[in-house]
Amino acid sequence: MTATLEVGLAARRYPIRIGNGLLGDAQTWRAALRGTHALIVSDDNVAPLYAPQLRDALARAPGAPVHCETLVLPAGEAHKNLDAASKILDALAQLGATRDACVLALGGGVVGDIAGFAAACWMRGIDFIQFPTTLLAMVDSSVGGKTGVDHAAGKNLIGAFHQPRAVIADLDALATLPDRELRAGLAEVVKTACIGDADFFGWLETHADALLVRDTDALTHAIARCCRFKAGVVERDERETGERALLNFGHTFGHALETEAGYGTLLHGEAVAIGMLLAARLSTQLGMANAADAGRLHVLLERLALPTAMPAGTDADALLARMRLDKKNRAGTLRLVLWRGIGRTEIAERVDDRTVMDVLGKAGGR
Ligand SMILES: NC(=O)c1ccc[n+]([C@@H]2O[C@H](COP(=O)([O-])OP(=O)(O)OC[C@H]3O[C@@H](n4cnc5c(N)ncnc54)[C@H](O)[C@@H]3O)[C@@H](O)[C@H]2O)c1
């Protein structure tokens, strides 16, 4: 089962290819690449597994870049910083990369975000191709052109919008992905359903087991559905002036939890799972949604073996302080993505601190 979708942005439309055997397929790369210089950026878990095959495919692709180097970054969120981006810029300089050069991001969302950011900065923007190797990156981070790095003060505070030239999602790469990382990716899949696709939520309830055992058809269906949904949102609101913010359902709580726990302690998807439940409970508390929907979300997350409780001893005041730095906030007040039930999200303006603290308190925050 394969699928090809498109992100239909006027000047920069690009394909998303989903299937098996794409990494070693010279034709795939021939279609995606242009220019004579390419830098493969990966991390030290992924590079040994997949970089040799990619280099081999590039060597066989007619017209592919003749000058190709590989840069391997240390893996993990703790390394998603300006230092890593700077290493990529140094490598591009060393390669002699001009405006027609291309960065190939081979890895999960961390590599994709940093490599895309460096590509956005080098000579004010060169091509980059996303080759996502985690489920999270296939269903979410590789699509839509948000690139960036973390700052000690918060997640993704430094960044740029820069659309990739292509997204190539090869399901074969998921074979080596640890179970915990697979489940973290499923959190973003659930998020898509929560935001705007109640039917998909029902589909997830019936296919949770198939996804957990990595059934190819179920995974392809879920990836394609998430990418199609996200592509539609990005086409309508590339720069997040409105609707795109809804993709952050659960993320204001999630980012704060992830930062507060220390980057790398809670995986991004795990923090989002807890964050979605907190947002759902807050929506219930504000009378926007009924408790039964939050209950269904809780059950689905548990079935997917995702965390549903904040880490013991989470400092609620510290969490709220971190939430204040969220990019969606305006004029010092909290703006949160809340829901009216499964499949219907909206932005809530000026959410009252006390209600948030109440929900955090009930969730075990001290
Ligand atoms: N740009 C966006 O729109 C967007 C959207 C959602 C999330 N994100 C970002 O994505 C990041 C999370 O991405 P992630 O969950 O992919 O994390 P990640 O990139 O850290 O990958 C998770 C771990 O799995 C390893 N790995 C990756 N692919 C593997 C494979 N095929 N086999 C074995 N190991 C593999 C990595 O080395 C890493 O240790 C966060 O920084 C988050 O902020 C960005």
XYZ file of C-alpha atoms and ligand atoms in Angstrom, residues 43 45-46 49-50 75-77 80 108-111 113 133-134 136-137 140-141 143 146 155-156 173 176-178 181 188 230 268, ligand 1:
76
model
C 21.801 11.571 14.278
C 21.222 6.404 16.198
C 19.816 6.737 12.706
C 21.171 2.275 10.263
C 20.203 4.199 7.138
C 20.578 12.188 19.094
C 17.835 13.594 21.264
C 15.869 16.667 22.257
C 18.067 20.422 19.533
C 13.088 11.973 13.552
C 11.515 15.302 14.339
C 14.615 16.577 16.110
C 16.864 16.137 13.073
C 13.529 20.558 12.799
C 12.383 7.880 10.370
C 10.022 8.091 13.376
C 5.964 11.175 14.931
C 7.969 12.784 12.149
C 3.449 15.488 11.883
C 6.803 17.231 12.071
C 5.042 18.271 6.972
C 7.910 24.619 10.889
C 10.674 24.602 23.292
C 11.010 25.752 19.688
C 12.479 2.737 8.560
C 14.073 -0.337 13.991
C 12.089 2.279 15.922
C 11.841 1.439 19.653
C 9.066 6.046 20.263
C 0.276 12.956 17.533
C -2.180 18.672 8.214
C 7.556 14.934 23.095
N 8.090 20.956 13.059
C 6.926 20.530 13.483
O 5.866 20.868 12.942
C 6.886 19.587 14.649
C 5.700 18.905 14.974
C 5.722 17.979 16.012
C 6.907 17.742 16.704
N 8.028 18.425 16.382
C 9.293 18.189 17.075
O 9.687 16.852 16.801
C 10.561 16.435 17.858
C 10.213 15.028 18.269
O 10.453 14.174 17.179
P 10.687 12.618 17.378
O 9.686 12.079 18.317
O 10.797 12.042 16.027
O 12.072 12.567 18.175
P 13.596 12.287 17.781
O 13.951 12.920 16.506
O 14.389 12.631 18.982
O 13.634 10.714 17.574
C 13.371 9.893 18.667
C 14.526 8.900 18.939
O 14.426 7.816 18.021
C 15.668 7.656 17.341
N 15.291 7.190 16.007
C 14.726 7.935 15.035
N 14.388 7.138 14.008
C 14.755 5.887 14.337
C 14.659 4.644 13.685
N 14.041 4.515 12.520
N 15.168 3.552 14.301
C 15.754 3.663 15.526
N 15.846 4.815 16.212
C 15.352 5.911 15.618
C 16.338 8.989 17.397
O 17.727 8.865 17.269
C 15.921 9.470 18.777
O 16.752 8.902 19.750
C 10.404 17.438 18.977
O 11.550 18.241 19.033
C 9.201 18.263 18.556
O 9.267 19.571 19.033
C 8.041 19.331 15.372
